[in-house]
Amino acid sequence: MTLTGIGVIFIGVAFLVLAIYLAWTLNNLANILRGIEKTVEPLPDQLDDIFRETGSLINHTNDTLSDVNDKLRTLSPLFYMLGDVGEMSRKLTTPLAKFNVSRKKKTDEK
């Protein structure tokens, strides 16, 4: 056997070792992908449940907002009346406050 023959045998053995290592690595990768498949398999059903619950939550939120808007519409006249009362009391107390200030000035000047 010549050196070329021995070199070809070494290359063949190295190629065989490389092929076995790659096969082992690909087999491990296949096992990992099978595990991922088992994990991901129930996701569509879980997502359907989540979306169904989310839709129900949005419907309840819309009902609640509608109820709050109705109640605010009912209370709006009361707030307007309170605002009018506050404005009237300000208009009534402003001249009294001015009178009070002028009396105090006169008292301080004496």
Backbone as JSON, one array per atom type, in Angstrom:
{
  "sequence": "MTLTGIGVIFIGVAFLVLAIYLAWTLNNLANILRGIEKTVEPLPDQLDDIFRETGSLINHTNDTLSDVNDKLRTLSPLFYMLGDVGEMSRKLTTPLAKFNVSRKKKTDEK",
  "N": [[0.84, -1.16, 0.0], [0.54, 2.13, -0.85], [1.56, 5.49, -0.01], [-0.44, 7.15, -0.91], [-2.65, 5.49, -0.94], [-2.91, 4.99, 1.81], [-3.47, 7.59, 2.66], [-5.93, 8.0, 1.4], [-7.45, 6.12, 2.78], [-7.35, 7.22, 5.37], [-8.72, 9.6, 4.85], [-11.2, 8.52, 4.17], [-11.92, 7.27, 6.59], [-12.04, 9.52, 8.24], [-14.1, 10.88, 6.96], [-16.15, 9.02, 7.45], [-16.33, 9.16, 10.27], [-17.07, 11.84, 10.52], [-19.58, 11.73, 9.21], [-20.98, 10.02, 10.93], [-21.01, 11.59, 13.26], [-22.46, 13.83, 12.33], [-24.9, 12.55, 11.76], [-25.65, 11.74, 14.34], [-25.93, 14.27, 15.57], [-27.98, 15.4, 13.99], [-30.03, 13.63, 14.6], [-30.43, 14.18, 17.32], [-31.33, 16.81, 17.02], [-33.71, 16.29, 15.66], [-35.13, 14.99, 17.69], [-35.43, 17.12, 19.49], [-37.03, 18.82, 17.95], [-39.33, 17.22, 17.77], [-40.17, 17.32, 20.43], [-40.75, 20.05, 20.61], [-42.87, 20.12, 18.84], [-44.79, 18.64, 20.26], [-45.19, 20.4, 22.34], [-46.2, 22.69, 21.08], [-48.49, 21.81, 19.87], [-51.06, 21.92, 21.35], [-51.53, 24.66, 21.25], [-53.27, 26.08, 19.29], [-55.91, 25.45, 20.19], [-55.8, 26.54, 22.78], [-55.37, 29.22, 22.17], [-57.76, 29.78, 20.82], [-59.57, 29.61, 22.97], [-58.6, 31.74, 24.52], [-59.05, 33.92, 22.81], [-61.83, 33.8, 22.63], [-62.57, 34.34, 25.28], [-61.48, 36.91, 25.48], [-63.08, 38.29, 23.63], [-65.53, 38.09, 24.95], [-64.91, 39.57, 27.25], [-64.5, 42.1, 26.11], [-67.1, 42.62, 25.2], [-68.47, 42.76, 27.67], [-67.16, 44.96, 28.73], [-67.95, 46.96, 26.95], [-70.71, 47.01, 27.53], [-70.6, 47.89, 30.18], [-69.41, 50.43, 29.86], [-71.41, 51.67, 28.38], [-73.46, 51.7, 30.28], [-72.28, 53.37, 32.23], [-72.1, 55.74, 30.74], [-74.84, 56.3, 30.34], [-75.6, 56.79, 33.01], [-74.02, 59.0, 33.58], [-75.12, 60.82, 31.78], [-77.56, 61.1, 32.99], [-76.83, 62.35, 35.35], [-75.73, 64.75, 34.51], [-77.41, 67.18, 34.31], [-77.6, 67.8, 37.04], [-74.96, 68.47, 37.69], [-74.71, 70.74, 36.09], [-76.56, 72.41, 37.35], [-75.34, 72.66, 39.87], [-73.04, 74.02, 39.09], [-74.22, 76.42, 38.21], [-75.28, 77.34, 40.65], [-72.9, 77.74, 42.07], [-71.78, 79.78, 40.51], [-73.68, 81.81, 40.87], [-73.42, 82.21, 43.64], [-70.83, 83.18, 43.71], [-71.17, 85.56, 42.31], [-72.82, 86.88, 44.11], [-71.24, 87.07, 46.41], [-68.99, 88.49, 45.66], [-69.43, 91.4, 45.51], [-69.86, 91.78, 48.25], [-67.41, 91.02, 49.32], [-65.79, 93.0, 48.21], [-66.86, 95.25, 49.44], [-66.22, 94.66, 52.07], [-63.4, 94.78, 51.95], [-63.04, 97.47, 51.34], [-64.09, 98.66, 53.66], [-62.26, 97.72, 55.51], [-59.96, 99.02, 54.68], [-60.67, 101.67, 55.2], [-60.9, 101.52, 57.95], [-58.3, 100.88, 58.66], [-56.98, 103.17, 57.86], [-57.71, 105.06, 59.71]],
  "CA": [[0.0, 0.0, 0.0], [1.35, 3.34, -0.98], [1.13, 6.61, 0.83], [-1.71, 7.65, -1.44], [-3.69, 4.59, -0.46], [-3.08, 5.24, 3.24], [-4.13, 8.9, 2.75], [-7.34, 7.81, 1.03], [-8.1, 5.4, 3.9], [-7.54, 8.21, 6.43], [-9.8, 10.5, 4.43], [-12.44, 7.74, 4.26], [-12.24, 7.11, 8.02], [-12.45, 10.85, 8.73], [-15.44, 11.13, 6.41], [-17.09, 8.15, 8.17], [-16.51, 9.74, 11.61], [-17.85, 13.06, 10.32], [-20.94, 11.34, 8.87], [-21.62, 9.49, 12.15], [-21.25, 12.74, 14.14], [-23.58, 14.61, 11.77], [-26.13, 11.77, 11.94], [-26.0, 11.83, 15.75], [-26.39, 15.64, 15.81], [-29.29, 15.57, 13.34], [-31.0, 12.83, 15.36], [-30.76, 14.99, 18.51], [-32.16, 17.93, 16.56], [-35.05, 15.75, 15.38], [-35.8, 14.77, 18.99], [-35.82, 18.44, 20.01], [-38.18, 19.3, 17.16], [-40.52, 16.45, 18.19], [-40.6, 17.9, 21.71], [-41.38, 21.34, 20.31], [-44.17, 19.83, 18.22], [-45.72, 18.26, 21.33], [-45.48, 21.6, 23.13], [-46.95, 23.66, 20.28], [-49.73, 21.19, 19.37], [-52.31, 22.43, 21.95], [-51.64, 26.12, 21.18], [-54.46, 26.62, 18.62], [-57.08, 25.36, 21.06], [-55.63, 27.5, 23.86], [-55.58, 30.56, 21.61], [-59.2, 29.93, 20.59], [-60.18, 29.91, 24.26], [-58.19, 33.08, 24.93], [-59.76, 34.9, 21.97], [-63.24, 33.77, 23.01], [-62.67, 35.07, 26.55], [-61.21, 38.31, 25.2], [-64.29, 38.84, 23.02], [-66.53, 38.23, 26.02], [-64.48, 40.68, 28.09], [-64.77, 43.34, 25.38], [-68.55, 42.83, 25.23], [-68.84, 43.22, 29.01], [-66.63, 46.31, 28.87], [-68.84, 47.85, 26.2], [-71.94, 47.16, 28.31], [-70.3, 48.72, 31.35], [-69.23, 51.81, 29.4], [-72.73, 52.18, 28.01], [-74.16, 51.97, 31.53], [-71.67, 54.55, 32.83], [-72.51, 56.9, 29.94], [-76.24, 56.59, 30.68], [-75.66, 57.38, 34.34], [-73.46, 60.35, 33.49], [-76.12, 61.65, 31.11], [-78.6, 61.38, 33.98], [-76.3, 63.26, 36.36], [-75.25, 66.0, 33.92], [-78.17, 68.37, 34.74], [-77.25, 68.11, 38.42], [-73.67, 69.19, 37.66], [-74.95, 72.08, 35.55], [-77.22, 73.19, 38.4], [-74.33, 73.0, 40.87], [-72.21, 75.06, 38.5], [-74.99, 77.67, 38.25], [-75.34, 77.78, 42.04], [-71.58, 78.27, 42.39], [-71.62, 81.06, 39.81], [-74.54, 82.8, 41.55], [-72.85, 82.55, 44.95], [-69.67, 84.03, 43.44], [-71.67, 86.89, 41.96], [-73.36, 87.51, 45.31], [-70.22, 87.33, 47.44], [-67.96, 89.42, 45.17], [-69.66, 92.76, 46.03], [-69.69, 91.76, 49.7], [-65.97, 91.0, 49.58], [-65.27, 94.33, 47.88], [-67.31, 96.13, 50.51], [-65.41, 94.3, 53.23], [-62.05, 95.3, 51.74], [-63.07, 98.93, 51.45], [-64.3, 98.98, 55.08], [-61.02, 97.46, 56.21], [-59.05, 100.1, 54.32], [-61.09, 102.84, 55.95], [-60.58, 101.29, 59.36], [-56.83, 100.92, 58.78], [-56.54, 104.55, 57.65], [-58.02, 105.86, 60.9]],
  "C": [[0.9, 1.23, 0.0], [0.82, 4.42, -0.05], [-0.19, 7.18, 0.35], [-2.86, 6.78, -0.96], [-3.98, 4.8, 1.01], [-3.8, 6.58, 3.45], [-5.6, 8.79, 2.42], [-8.08, 7.08, 2.13], [-8.34, 6.37, 5.05], [-8.68, 9.18, 6.1], [-11.14, 9.78, 4.54], [-12.88, 7.57, 5.7], [-12.72, 8.44, 8.59], [-13.84, 11.19, 8.21], [-16.49, 10.29, 7.12], [-17.37, 8.7, 9.57], [-17.36, 11.01, 11.51], [-19.31, 12.73, 10.02], [-21.67, 10.8, 10.1], [-21.94, 10.65, 13.11], [-22.42, 13.58, 13.65], [-24.9, 13.87, 11.94], [-26.6, 11.85, 13.39], [-26.57, 13.21, 16.09], [-27.77, 15.87, 15.2], [-30.38, 14.78, 14.06], [-31.41, 13.58, 16.63], [-31.64, 16.17, 18.14], [-33.58, 17.47, 16.25], [-35.82, 15.5, 16.67], [-36.26, 16.1, 19.6], [-37.03, 18.97, 19.26], [-39.45, 18.52, 17.48], [-41.07, 16.98, 19.51], [-41.29, 19.24, 21.51], [-42.76, 21.12, 19.7], [-45.2, 19.46, 19.27], [-46.13, 19.47, 22.16], [-46.42, 22.54, 22.38], [-48.31, 23.11, 19.84], [-51.0, 21.73, 20.02], [-52.5, 23.94, 21.82], [-52.88, 26.63, 20.44], [-55.72, 26.57, 19.48], [-57.0, 26.38, 22.2], [-55.87, 28.93, 23.36], [-57.05, 30.8, 21.3], [-59.92, 30.3, 21.89], [-59.85, 31.34, 24.71], [-58.94, 34.13, 24.12], [-61.25, 34.94, 22.31], [-63.45, 34.56, 24.3], [-62.42, 36.57, 26.35], [-62.42, 38.99, 24.56], [-65.38, 39.06, 24.05], [-66.19, 39.41, 26.92], [-64.75, 42.02, 27.41], [-66.26, 43.64, 25.37], [-69.0, 43.35, 26.59], [-68.34, 44.65, 29.25], [-67.5, 47.32, 28.14], [-70.16, 48.07, 26.95], [-71.72, 48.07, 29.51], [-70.13, 50.18, 30.95], [-70.56, 52.44, 29.0], [-73.52, 52.55, 29.26], [-73.61, 53.23, 32.2], [-72.08, 55.81, 32.06], [-73.96, 57.28, 30.22], [-76.34, 57.28, 32.04], [-75.08, 58.79, 34.34], [-74.43, 61.31, 32.81], [-77.24, 62.02, 32.09], [-78.11, 62.41, 34.99], [-75.86, 64.62, 35.8], [-76.07, 67.22, 34.33], [-77.85, 68.78, 36.18], [-75.94, 68.89, 38.47], [-73.85, 70.6, 37.1], [-75.61, 72.97, 36.59], [-76.22, 73.59, 39.49], [-73.39, 74.08, 40.36], [-72.91, 76.41, 38.53], [-75.08, 78.22, 39.67], [-74.0, 78.38, 42.46], [-71.35, 79.63, 41.75], [-72.46, 82.15, 40.48], [-73.95, 83.19, 42.9], [-71.6, 83.4, 44.76], [-70.12, 85.45, 43.12], [-72.21, 87.63, 43.18], [-72.26, 87.88, 46.31], [-69.15, 88.3, 46.96], [-68.23, 90.85, 45.65], [-69.47, 92.84, 47.54], [-68.21, 91.77, 50.06], [-65.35, 92.35, 49.28], [-65.65, 95.33, 48.97], [-66.47, 95.9, 51.76], [-64.0, 94.87, 53.12], [-62.04, 96.81, 51.89], [-63.27, 99.35, 52.91], [-63.01, 98.77, 55.86], [-60.01, 98.55, 55.92], [-59.39, 101.35, 55.12], [-60.74, 102.71, 57.42], [-59.07, 101.4, 59.59], [-56.32, 102.34, 58.65], [-56.77, 105.39, 58.9], [-57.06, 105.6, 61.98]]
}
